[in-house]
XYZ file of C-alpha atoms in Angstrom:
727
model
C -81.039 -23.336 18.749
C -80.981 -21.983 14.696
C -80.556 -24.573 11.861
C -79.349 -22.873 8.522
C -80.384 -24.664 5.078
C -77.751 -26.836 4.368
C -77.369 -25.036 0.906
C -76.893 -21.655 2.812
C -73.450 -23.245 4.029
C -72.637 -25.153 0.750
C -71.902 -21.421 -0.569
C -71.224 -20.187 2.734
C -67.846 -22.757 2.401
C -67.103 -22.069 -0.626
C -66.795 -18.067 -0.379
C -64.795 -18.905 2.393
C -62.467 -20.499 0.225
C -62.365 -18.294 -2.396
C -61.651 -15.265 -0.214
C -58.976 -17.473 1.339
C -57.694 -18.023 -2.126
C -58.487 -13.591 -2.921
C -55.759 -13.561 0.169
C -53.127 -16.014 -1.143
C -52.925 -14.553 -4.700
C -53.052 -10.744 -3.301
C -49.873 -12.178 -1.155
C -47.643 -13.978 -4.040
C -48.175 -10.719 -6.040
C -47.171 -8.894 -2.488
C -43.660 -11.181 -3.561
C -42.637 -11.386 -6.640
C -43.832 -7.511 -7.366
C -41.522 -6.638 -4.408
C -43.707 -5.059 -1.551
C -46.712 -4.423 -0.307
C -49.637 -3.920 -3.016
C -50.794 -0.009 -3.071
C -54.052 -0.797 -4.035
C -56.763 1.702 -3.445
C -53.675 4.192 -2.522
C -54.635 7.545 -2.964
C -51.146 10.541 -2.898
C -52.691 14.295 -2.345
C -49.035 15.091 -2.983
C -48.919 15.481 -7.178
C -45.411 14.711 -7.472
C -46.326 11.706 -4.871
C -48.884 10.082 -7.386
C -46.828 10.635 -10.081
C -44.455 8.102 -8.224
C -46.839 5.679 -6.943
C -47.611 5.831 -11.158
C -44.535 5.049 -12.084
C -43.696 2.248 -9.599
C -46.909 0.400 -10.575
C -45.919 0.451 -14.009
C -42.845 -0.509 -13.002
C -44.058 -4.198 -10.920
C -46.404 -4.391 -13.398
C -43.312 -5.939 -15.868
C -42.256 -7.155 -14.345
C -42.614 -11.881 -14.904
C -43.451 -13.422 -11.639
C -41.090 -16.672 -10.957
C -37.666 -15.275 -13.801
C -34.869 -15.887 -12.012
C -36.569 -17.086 -9.271
C -33.720 -19.333 -7.080
C -30.941 -17.491 -8.065
C -31.191 -19.646 -12.573
C -30.918 -18.041 -15.154
C -33.362 -15.804 -16.685
C -33.791 -15.565 -20.119
C -35.671 -13.116 -22.628
C -36.320 -13.747 -26.113
C -36.815 -12.065 -29.604
C -37.888 -8.254 -29.162
C -37.551 -8.477 -25.134
C -33.614 -10.813 -25.937
C -32.173 -8.042 -27.782
C -32.995 -5.086 -25.912
C -31.911 -6.622 -23.126
C -28.251 -6.825 -24.401
C -27.651 -3.277 -25.372
C -28.670 -2.482 -22.477
C -25.932 -4.304 -21.345
C -23.258 -3.354 -23.830
C -24.782 0.158 -22.538
C -23.976 -0.163 -18.671
C -22.300 -3.468 -18.285
C -25.614 -5.232 -16.819
C -28.859 -6.461 -18.637
C -30.044 -3.733 -16.442
C -33.505 -4.073 -19.049
C -33.370 -8.767 -17.423
C -32.692 -6.426 -13.577
C -36.509 -4.784 -14.439
C -38.609 -7.891 -14.998
C -37.209 -9.771 -11.875
C -39.080 -10.748 -8.570
C -36.345 -7.177 -6.392
C -36.794 -10.060 -3.410
C -36.657 -12.998 -5.673
C -35.722 -15.977 -2.822
C -32.419 -17.335 -3.472
C -31.202 -21.215 -2.616
C -29.000 -22.526 0.406
C -25.158 -22.551 -1.409
C -23.193 -23.355 1.710
C -20.985 -25.871 2.804
C -23.226 -28.416 4.410
C -21.405 -28.107 7.214
C -22.412 -24.477 7.769
C -25.936 -25.649 8.526
C -24.699 -27.728 11.744
C -22.734 -24.631 12.745
C -25.002 -23.184 15.847
C -24.299 -19.721 16.373
C -24.581 -17.471 19.557
C -28.723 -15.711 19.426
C -27.588 -12.670 21.294
C -24.871 -11.362 18.850
C -23.766 -6.941 17.807
C -26.033 -5.337 15.562
C -25.116 -4.199 12.336
C -24.680 -1.610 10.214
C -24.870 -2.080 6.378
C -23.394 0.229 5.082
C -24.594 0.907 0.643
C -22.992 3.462 -1.276
C -24.375 4.004 -5.201
C -23.758 6.418 -8.575
C -26.490 6.064 -10.760
C -26.767 2.265 -10.378
C -29.552 0.601 -11.469
C -32.529 1.411 -9.475
C -34.120 -2.226 -9.913
C -29.972 -4.130 -8.843
C -30.231 -0.907 -5.695
C -33.904 -2.026 -5.112
C -33.298 -5.879 -4.945
C -30.463 -5.206 -2.637
C -31.772 -3.715 -0.512
C -34.464 -6.230 -0.150
C -32.167 -8.853 -0.245
C -30.609 -7.835 3.316
C -35.047 -7.473 4.414
C -35.669 -11.060 3.485
C -31.597 -11.997 5.270
C -33.542 -10.468 8.525
C -36.075 -11.226 9.360
C -37.266 -13.051 12.016
C -39.309 -15.767 10.789
C -36.368 -16.868 8.834
C -35.734 -21.042 9.325
C -32.092 -20.329 10.024
C -32.417 -18.500 13.094
C -34.650 -21.305 14.810
C -30.801 -23.026 15.836
C -29.137 -20.785 18.096
C -27.231 -21.296 21.072
C -29.368 -19.098 24.134
C -26.491 -19.266 26.699
C -23.415 -17.666 26.795
C -20.532 -19.934 26.972
C -18.384 -17.791 29.288
C -20.802 -16.654 31.733
C -23.412 -18.643 31.454
C -25.877 -16.669 30.909
C -29.040 -16.672 29.656
C -29.190 -14.477 26.292
C -32.572 -13.453 23.902
C -32.862 -13.739 19.709
C -31.081 -10.472 18.848
C -28.841 -7.554 19.496
C -28.408 -6.591 23.379
C -30.811 -4.495 23.895
C -33.012 -5.346 21.293
C -36.902 -5.370 21.421
C -37.829 -9.307 20.815
C -41.160 -7.963 19.260
C -39.336 -6.714 16.182
C -39.312 -8.732 13.121
C -35.337 -7.601 12.425
C -33.605 -9.653 14.481
C -29.662 -7.920 14.397
C -29.860 -5.479 11.468
C -30.539 -2.217 13.355
C -30.193 0.041 10.223
C -29.368 0.393 6.016
C -28.339 3.119 5.747
C -27.794 3.876 1.741
C -25.223 6.707 0.368
C -26.182 8.080 -2.913
C -23.112 9.622 -4.494
C -25.132 12.915 -5.835
C -25.945 10.336 -8.959
C -27.540 11.988 -11.949
C -30.510 9.308 -12.302
C -33.528 10.754 -11.782
C -35.036 7.464 -10.531
C -32.828 6.939 -7.802
C -33.898 10.779 -6.001
C -37.306 11.028 -5.449
C -38.795 7.685 -7.093
C -36.951 5.703 -4.290
C -37.204 7.379 -2.101
C -41.285 7.033 -1.984
C -40.101 2.768 -2.740
C -38.533 3.185 0.372
C -40.961 4.940 2.202
C -44.954 2.721 0.854
C -42.728 -1.045 0.415
C -39.602 -1.236 2.516
C -39.642 -0.651 6.261
C -39.380 3.057 6.243
C -37.610 2.313 10.514
C -35.004 0.665 9.697
C -33.790 1.679 6.138
C -31.965 5.352 6.374
C -31.023 7.407 2.931
C -27.841 10.518 2.740
C -27.729 11.924 -0.209
C -24.652 14.133 -1.100
C -24.088 17.360 -2.362
C -20.471 16.418 -4.573
C -20.265 13.059 -5.942
C -16.802 12.300 -3.721
C -16.004 8.122 -4.928
C -16.564 5.424 -3.519
C -13.934 5.503 -0.265
C -15.126 8.896 0.714
C -18.768 8.021 0.176
C -18.572 4.831 3.199
C -16.854 7.439 4.914
C -20.382 9.476 5.408
C -22.315 6.857 5.646
C -19.753 5.306 8.805
C -20.061 8.659 10.498
C -24.000 8.230 9.985
C -24.012 4.196 11.539
C -25.145 4.343 15.415
C -24.633 -0.007 14.797
C -22.310 -2.347 16.314
C -21.049 -3.111 13.274
C -20.230 -1.822 9.566
C -20.700 -3.850 7.211
C -19.917 -2.551 3.887
C -21.790 -4.248 -0.180
C -21.818 -2.999 -3.087
C -25.406 -1.786 -4.124
C -25.053 -5.197 -6.749
C -25.407 -7.406 -4.394
C -27.403 -11.131 -3.155
C -26.858 -13.014 0.258
C -27.282 -16.406 0.345
C -29.286 -18.278 2.865
C -28.231 -16.473 6.714
C -24.908 -14.420 5.538
C -24.658 -12.252 8.148
C -25.003 -14.998 11.668
C -21.586 -15.919 10.124
C -19.760 -11.757 10.028
C -21.168 -11.352 13.582
C -20.224 -14.382 15.656
C -16.409 -14.199 14.150
C -16.967 -10.376 15.305
C -17.839 -10.951 18.417
C -15.750 -13.214 19.457
C -13.046 -11.572 18.478
C -12.717 -8.009 18.002
C -9.655 -7.269 15.651
C -11.208 -9.522 12.368
C -12.348 -8.470 10.058
C -14.325 -10.460 7.993
C -15.682 -10.428 4.783
C -18.237 -12.670 3.354
C -17.275 -15.584 0.755
C -18.169 -14.055 -2.513
C -20.465 -15.398 -5.684
C -21.471 -14.551 -9.179
C -24.057 -12.430 -9.945
C -23.669 -13.154 -13.602
C -24.365 -9.434 -15.307
C -26.001 -11.312 -18.514
C -28.450 -14.000 -16.396
C -28.063 -12.503 -12.811
C -27.687 -16.519 -12.457
C -26.487 -17.072 -8.926
C -22.344 -18.835 -9.260
C -21.074 -20.879 -6.992
C -17.544 -22.793 -6.915
C -16.734 -25.840 -5.032
C -15.966 -25.207 -1.985
C -12.292 -24.467 -2.553
C -13.104 -20.484 -2.992
C -9.745 -18.126 -3.392
C -9.003 -15.426 -0.654
C -6.435 -12.279 -1.819
C -3.623 -11.318 -2.615
C -1.908 -8.296 -5.138
C 0.193 -7.511 -7.062
C 3.394 -4.935 -6.972
C 1.291 -2.970 -10.180
C -1.180 -2.087 -6.773
C -3.790 -4.354 -7.503
C -6.162 -7.115 -6.793
C -5.606 -10.965 -7.350
C -7.262 -14.273 -6.307
C -4.833 -16.539 -5.864
C -5.454 -19.763 -4.332
C -5.935 -20.357 -0.526
C -2.233 -22.104 0.836
C -1.792 -25.013 2.540
C 0.265 -23.907 5.285
C -3.104 -22.526 5.819
C -5.354 -24.680 5.243
C -4.027 -26.792 8.131
C -3.455 -23.401 10.714
C -7.773 -22.613 10.050
C -8.100 -26.356 10.786
C -11.357 -27.024 9.718
C -13.000 -25.956 5.419
C -15.186 -23.581 7.169
C -12.574 -22.860 9.826
C -12.400 -18.034 9.294
C -9.020 -18.039 6.276
C -6.863 -15.829 6.473
C -6.370 -13.923 3.799
C -2.852 -11.357 2.861
C -5.745 -8.290 1.112
C -9.488 -7.813 0.456
C -11.872 -6.786 -2.985
C -13.092 -4.574 -0.593
C -16.549 -4.232 -2.464
C -18.068 -6.521 0.968
C -16.674 -7.084 4.231
C -17.298 -5.857 7.960
C -15.648 -4.963 10.692
C -15.971 -3.722 14.836
C -17.630 -0.065 14.242
C -15.415 1.294 16.885
C -12.049 -0.604 16.062
C -12.893 0.751 11.946
C -12.119 4.156 13.553
C -9.843 3.293 16.263
C -7.494 1.874 13.168
C -7.864 4.643 11.011
C -10.646 4.379 8.382
C -10.359 5.177 5.871
C -8.153 8.003 4.252
C -9.260 10.701 3.885
C -7.523 12.101 1.294
C -8.204 8.844 -1.223
C -10.551 9.652 -3.668
C -12.396 8.129 -6.253
C -11.838 4.341 -6.321
C -8.597 2.369 -6.474
C -6.026 1.164 -3.051
C -8.482 2.195 -0.679
C -8.639 -1.371 -0.539
C -4.818 -2.542 -0.026
C -4.630 -0.429 1.918
C -6.838 -1.428 4.421
C -5.781 -4.693 3.852
C -2.351 -4.290 5.094
C -2.922 -1.437 8.176
C -4.821 -4.254 9.619
C -2.332 -7.350 9.599
C 0.296 -4.904 9.689
C -1.015 -3.194 12.714
C -2.329 -6.377 14.406
C -5.342 -7.107 12.680
C -6.949 -9.929 10.833
C -8.290 -10.015 7.719
C -9.901 -13.472 7.865
C -12.869 -14.686 4.552
C -16.116 -16.621 5.755
C -16.859 -19.145 4.045
C -20.756 -19.954 5.874
C -21.483 -16.422 4.598
C -21.846 -16.189 1.068
C -23.152 -12.989 -1.125
C -23.543 -12.089 -4.680
C -21.711 -9.969 -6.433
C -22.646 -9.063 -9.882
C -18.786 -7.915 -11.107
C -19.304 -5.324 -14.845
C -16.931 -6.187 -17.178
C -16.284 -2.042 -17.616
C -17.061 1.182 -15.690
C -20.115 1.735 -16.996
C -19.760 6.068 -15.217
C -16.785 7.860 -14.919
C -14.320 8.566 -11.365
C -14.803 12.242 -10.171
C -12.790 14.214 -12.376
C -12.145 11.471 -14.317
C -9.244 12.267 -12.505
C -6.599 8.822 -12.173
C -7.432 8.052 -8.327
C -6.603 4.861 -8.255
C -2.598 5.358 -8.894
C -2.239 8.186 -6.966
C -4.673 6.313 -4.161
C -1.741 3.813 -4.205
C 0.913 5.062 -4.511
C -0.281 7.045 -0.864
C -0.447 3.616 0.543
C 2.715 2.340 -1.024
C 4.248 5.783 0.683
C 3.101 4.906 4.127
C 2.598 1.130 4.014
C 5.386 -0.817 1.727
C 8.301 0.995 2.806
C 11.326 0.122 0.972
C 9.077 -2.612 -1.349
C 7.148 1.072 -2.597
C 10.271 1.093 -5.281
C 8.252 -2.195 -7.370
C 5.191 -0.189 -7.142
C 7.247 2.684 -8.784
C 8.778 0.798 -11.648
C 5.015 0.618 -13.702
C 4.255 3.409 -11.962
C 7.049 6.415 -12.407
C 4.543 8.867 -13.287
C 4.016 8.598 -9.336
C 7.110 9.119 -7.425
C 7.525 12.147 -6.262
C 4.425 13.811 -7.688
C 2.465 16.274 -6.046
C -0.538 14.993 -6.771
C -0.318 12.312 -4.074
C -0.343 14.844 -1.134
C 0.955 14.491 1.600
C 0.746 11.897 3.739
C 2.347 12.902 6.546
C -1.058 12.476 9.364
C -1.252 8.667 7.845
C 2.200 7.697 8.636
C 2.359 9.506 12.159
C -1.371 7.385 12.170
C 1.039 4.120 11.366
C 3.609 4.568 14.759
C 0.524 5.862 17.628
C -0.368 1.771 16.229
C 3.003 1.045 16.626
C 2.640 -1.710 13.052
C 4.946 -3.781 11.770
C 6.969 -4.028 8.461
C 6.015 -4.280 5.056
C 9.566 -7.053 4.759
C 6.741 -8.381 8.251
C 3.595 -9.113 6.684
C 5.523 -10.758 3.499
C 7.660 -12.761 5.713
C 4.452 -14.045 7.836
C 1.082 -13.484 5.661
C 2.032 -13.733 2.594
C 5.473 -16.341 2.257
C 3.710 -17.714 -1.152
C 3.948 -13.996 -2.452
C 7.007 -14.077 -5.406
C 8.937 -10.554 -5.173
C 10.731 -10.382 -8.737
C 14.357 -9.660 -6.925
C 14.304 -11.357 -4.175
C 14.919 -15.724 -4.321
C 16.288 -15.372 -8.184
C 19.037 -16.335 -10.242
C 18.350 -13.182 -12.292
C 16.185 -10.157 -13.256
C 16.200 -6.828 -15.251
C 15.876 -7.184 -18.486
C 16.305 -10.568 -20.419
C 18.059 -8.468 -23.381
C 19.662 -10.113 -26.897
C 22.452 -8.373 -27.647
C 23.003 -9.385 -31.363
C 19.492 -7.582 -31.959
C 19.452 -5.287 -29.307
C 16.210 -6.393 -28.403
C 14.686 -7.927 -24.978
C 12.655 -9.818 -23.818
C 8.684 -7.730 -24.015
C 4.989 -8.876 -22.547
C 4.011 -7.044 -25.136
C 1.265 -6.016 -22.211
C -0.950 -8.636 -23.720
C -3.295 -9.900 -21.246
C -5.234 -13.332 -21.389
C -5.116 -16.855 -19.921
C -1.647 -17.643 -21.483
C -0.465 -14.912 -24.178
C 2.879 -15.570 -26.964
C 5.783 -13.528 -25.461
C 7.828 -11.122 -27.826
C 10.627 -8.934 -28.411
C 11.183 -5.094 -28.408
C 13.905 -2.960 -28.492
C 15.883 -2.558 -25.323
C 14.151 0.629 -22.799
C 17.564 2.406 -21.761
C 15.888 1.939 -18.275
C 14.199 -0.343 -16.673
C 9.748 -1.000 -17.634
C 7.595 -2.939 -16.211
C 6.943 -5.127 -19.819
C 10.689 -5.786 -19.680
C 11.327 -6.084 -15.651
C 10.980 -10.326 -15.907
C 12.583 -13.120 -13.164
C 14.889 -16.471 -13.502
C 13.246 -17.300 -9.579
C 15.606 -19.830 -7.630
C 12.555 -22.600 -8.896
C 13.724 -22.301 -12.420
C 11.019 -20.032 -13.631
C 11.452 -17.347 -16.349
C 9.209 -15.071 -15.122
C 6.726 -11.811 -14.577
C 5.846 -10.942 -11.137
C 1.990 -14.158 -11.786
C 2.327 -15.544 -15.768
C 5.254 -18.239 -16.192
C 7.172 -18.625 -19.794
C 5.599 -22.322 -21.084
C 6.565 -23.887 -24.648
C 2.802 -23.722 -26.386
C 3.763 -28.097 -27.763
C 5.601 -30.222 -25.364
C 8.753 -31.809 -28.571
C 7.575 -35.308 -29.765
C 9.648 -38.414 -30.489
C 12.220 -38.010 -33.678
C 11.880 -33.567 -32.932
C 15.265 -33.966 -31.709
C 17.884 -32.756 -34.834
C 14.681 -31.478 -37.004
C 14.755 -27.485 -36.738
C 11.550 -27.397 -34.470
C 10.254 -23.931 -33.297
C 7.729 -23.185 -30.680
C 6.045 -20.213 -29.387
C 6.793 -19.545 -25.535
C 3.147 -18.039 -23.743
C 3.219 -16.658 -20.808
C 0.651 -18.822 -18.019
C -0.172 -18.592 -14.668
C 2.737 -19.885 -12.454
C 2.234 -23.410 -11.646
C 4.754 -23.709 -9.088
C 5.644 -28.081 -10.041
C 8.390 -26.580 -12.547
C 7.000 -28.947 -15.300
C 6.765 -26.803 -18.154
C 8.199 -23.981 -16.909
C 11.575 -25.271 -16.149
C 13.950 -22.877 -18.204
C 18.219 -23.426 -17.125
C 20.191 -19.899 -18.180
C 23.986 -21.653 -19.432
C 26.604 -19.349 -17.694
C 29.241 -19.999 -20.708
C 26.773 -19.588 -23.358
C 24.265 -17.415 -22.770
C 21.637 -19.862 -23.400
C 18.146 -19.915 -21.948
C 17.154 -23.712 -22.774
C 13.766 -25.340 -21.298
C 14.435 -28.040 -19.835
C 11.882 -30.667 -20.191
C 12.446 -29.325 -24.477
C 16.044 -28.893 -24.627
C 14.870 -25.500 -26.794
C 16.458 -22.600 -26.879
C 14.596 -19.251 -26.061
C 15.653 -17.892 -29.966
C 14.707 -13.548 -30.321
C 14.007 -13.978 -34.727
C 14.515 -11.233 -36.475
C 11.514 -8.882 -36.043
C 11.040 -6.474 -33.142
C 7.146 -6.550 -31.711
C 7.490 -10.068 -32.799
C 6.806 -13.436 -30.391
C 9.424 -14.999 -29.360
C 10.431 -18.506 -30.246
C 12.078 -21.991 -28.697
C 14.702 -23.188 -31.428
C 17.095 -26.688 -31.998
C 19.487 -25.329 -29.413
C 22.196 -24.246 -32.338
C 24.588 -22.140 -30.423
C 24.141 -18.905 -32.814
C 23.496 -14.847 -31.589
C 19.732 -14.766 -31.299
C 20.339 -17.661 -28.556
C 22.644 -15.658 -26.800
C 21.142 -14.850 -23.223
C 22.470 -11.441 -21.105
C 20.745 -10.708 -18.456
C 20.990 -7.179 -16.412
C 21.429 -8.398 -12.828
C 22.128 -11.581 -12.222
C 24.671 -13.841 -9.205
C 27.037 -14.065 -13.177
C 27.787 -10.514 -11.528
C 27.232 -9.898 -8.990
C 23.991 -8.305 -9.426
C 26.032 -5.212 -10.818
C 25.636 -3.925 -14.320
C 28.702 -2.829 -16.200
C 27.105 -0.430 -18.657
C 25.209 2.046 -16.550
C 26.176 3.572 -13.299
C 23.800 2.377 -11.173
C 20.784 4.788 -9.639
C 19.294 5.778 -6.898
C 16.338 2.526 -8.048
C 19.029 0.513 -8.724
C 20.547 0.475 -5.084
C 17.104 0.067 -4.120
C 16.168 -2.877 -5.756
C 19.605 -4.005 -4.807
C 19.187 -3.385 -1.789
C 15.505 -5.525 -1.490
C 17.003 -8.617 -3.268
C 19.958 -9.025 -0.190
C 21.760 -11.988 -0.368
C 20.292 -14.973 -2.185
C 22.263 -18.547 -2.644
C 22.752 -20.111 -6.473
C 20.447 -22.978 -7.040
C 23.183 -24.651 -9.221
C 20.332 -26.832 -10.779
C 20.027 -23.933 -12.731
C 23.207 -23.377 -13.515
C 25.510 -25.649 -16.446
C 28.527 -25.270 -17.078
C 30.486 -26.401 -20.921
C 34.218 -25.803 -18.889
C 35.455 -27.732 -15.634
C 35.325 -23.653 -13.706
C 32.542 -24.033 -11.455
C 32.816 -20.024 -11.957
C 32.996 -19.515 -16.035
C 31.227 -16.741 -17.130
C 30.154 -15.640 -20.668
C 32.678 -15.567 -22.827
C 31.594 -11.461 -23.105
C 32.073 -10.343 -19.499
C 34.107 -7.485 -19.490
C 38.134 -6.957 -18.226
C 36.687 -4.260 -14.931
C 33.800 -7.415 -14.251
C 37.019 -10.694 -14.055
C 38.426 -8.526 -11.853
C 36.193 -7.508 -9.579
C 35.160 -11.246 -9.892
C 38.792 -11.899 -8.840
C 38.935 -9.958 -5.839
C 35.376 -11.745 -5.091
C 37.562 -15.242 -5.483
C 39.778 -14.554 -3.478
C 38.173 -12.788 -0.260
C 35.933 -16.030 0.132
C 38.534 -17.796 -0.068
C 40.328 -16.608 3.095
C 36.962 -16.182 4.553
C 36.317 -18.649 7.272
C 32.724 -21.009 5.938
C 32.044 -22.495 9.807
C 30.308 -20.289 12.104
C 27.634 -21.091 15.395
C 24.787 -20.939 16.433
C 23.404 -20.689 19.456
C 19.799 -21.578 20.071
C 17.322 -21.737 22.752
C 14.282 -23.569 24.216
C 12.451 -22.665 27.419
C 9.907 -26.162 27.799
C 6.488 -25.681 29.220
C 8.170 -26.257 33.298
C 10.384 -23.105 32.607
C 12.965 -24.633 31.990
C 15.923 -23.392 29.348
C 17.685 -25.879 26.632
C 20.719 -23.878 25.363
C 23.033 -26.097 22.136
C 25.963 -24.366 20.465
C 25.694 -25.833 16.088
C 28.621 -25.712 15.227
C 27.767 -25.045 11.130
C 30.595 -25.655 8.715
C 30.092 -23.845 4.654
C 31.248 -26.170 2.019
C 29.324 -24.050 -0.006
C 30.962 -20.909 -0.817
C 29.139 -18.688 -1.716
C 26.946 -19.645 2.307
C 27.115 -17.480 4.581
C 25.210 -16.852 8.144
C 22.589 -14.752 6.101
C 21.592 -15.871 3.646
C 17.747 -16.964 3.088
C 18.748 -21.016 3.077
C 20.345 -19.640 6.990
C 16.970 -17.605 7.742
C 14.947 -20.193 6.228
C 16.201 -22.725 8.757
C 15.829 -20.076 11.340
C 12.500 -19.969 10.193
C 12.037 -23.808 10.781
C 13.225 -23.700 14.935
C 11.559 -20.556 15.358
C 8.406 -22.459 14.475
C 8.557 -25.289 17.164
C 9.512 -22.738 19.243
C 12.825 -22.969 19.459
C 14.506 -19.509 19.387
C 18.004 -19.033 17.796
C 19.833 -16.341 20.218
C 23.235 -15.676 18.489
C 24.659 -16.521 14.843
């Protein structure tokens, strides 16, 4: 046995501790710099050596701990000014991004109930596809690191999984089918970076060198396109290259939160036809703070202008999903982040090959999924942060109107007669050869036996306001004495003044308003309300209030109007003030004390009082299409007010032709029997059937079997498994 002096043992212990600290420190630096350290690495190729030098300089700029945990990052002094300048130019604080760790950690932002969900150990493999064109280098690299880190086998969330197949009882292993159990990355088969012909040099050889030296090279592939073809077609190229069971499309400026991938894969495993999106949070473009709302998230909607919107989850959907974290149906998707079974993607027609650039493809895919038998769902337990830029710092291919053209292609194939509402906003695209041939997409629709757009509105997006449906009137709201019409003036914002402008000869989008059966004076998204509510003791004063277009809340309070058919006035229900045109073109419209003056009289192009037919012009093809869309709708008597005893009194300005036309319709209705029979059928659990015939008598002389009231009744009966055989 050999003995060592105590002093030598002491120094050996100190040396060992020092070595441990050095290793720990090097590991720390490796983490916040974003990859492997290249200390001592040499490259014989001078080009590669130059890339290495540039990357080391980039890593040296990173500030340890900056933005860690998803908190807001801030710079001071000259650095702050340079960051602000970069944001003005690139719609993102790139100067700050370059100083935040490429693989920073994020907090767990999920609903606490998500932590109790147990996913299957064996899930489909994923191919994550990222498209970029002149994206900031540091943002692209951070997105890649976020995907890589979320799939590491040693992540704490993988400690809990279901290892027994529910249907077969088969034992499962953690990973995708056939995956090497020793692989350090779970479920992630590949990351495909598609460079849509970027011109920034750092996105070329430097990015490739970074992937080779600091990221798992066998996990990441870079596809470089020789020409810029836009997001839609670039994704097609990435999808063709993919080999995973599931395609996961992400924008190149994202960061995934804890365990964001598994919920998407589990849902697709459970339902092959489910196309799923994560809950999209905000990465602030100024501070890169990861911002979340509360658990009452929003889903996708759309406007007939062809744009995507966010809407609240309907109450009926909250009941259907059964849980705050359950898969939530979404009428549309934003399109930047979603996952889909790869085989199903191609079966459903993938992206429209003739859509160029960006825009419209998300609504096209959304409508196609729903109308052709799939579902579009938001998965609340999957959260991904996304940088929402205030503007696009780079143009589209050839500076073309890709959004409009793509949307027109979508409308022609999927919206049926409702495409007319899109063309109301974009008449320049009607029959425009720029749209191209859509025959092959219509053949796809027939092949897939897809449902109508009316079915989509009736079953998937029941809350959608259709400007010609369920309305008392629509079109131009004209003040005859001035020749002015109500006009939204293309103003944007949460609450903007409603204006007046000389009436256009043809119906234009800014003058296209509706008075809904709920009493809302509105366009597609916003309703008219007063800037201030009426104060006490102002009844006899000549008061006035600005009229603002604000988000419709559906509660009527403050947004309900009544049209007085005898006087032609539009009266605000809460205040009793009347809408006044004023004398100046382009002025803001006001609500004033009702005085019966000419500037308070309004005519509506198409309304119940004129049987939705204008006297002054012959109906155009578009008018006929809009009228067909409207269908039969009942009058809401709560919206009408008459000064005479005759319930059908019309404005005194009515033309003799219209009076004659009305008289004929009145006599015809008098002779019509307002009685019909409804035959009902219900099939019981034991296979027997109940039959019932119901006599319905309509006291309301304008209520017919094909009226909306009857159709709503039929819908309620169908929901209770009671079929209406005949009416």
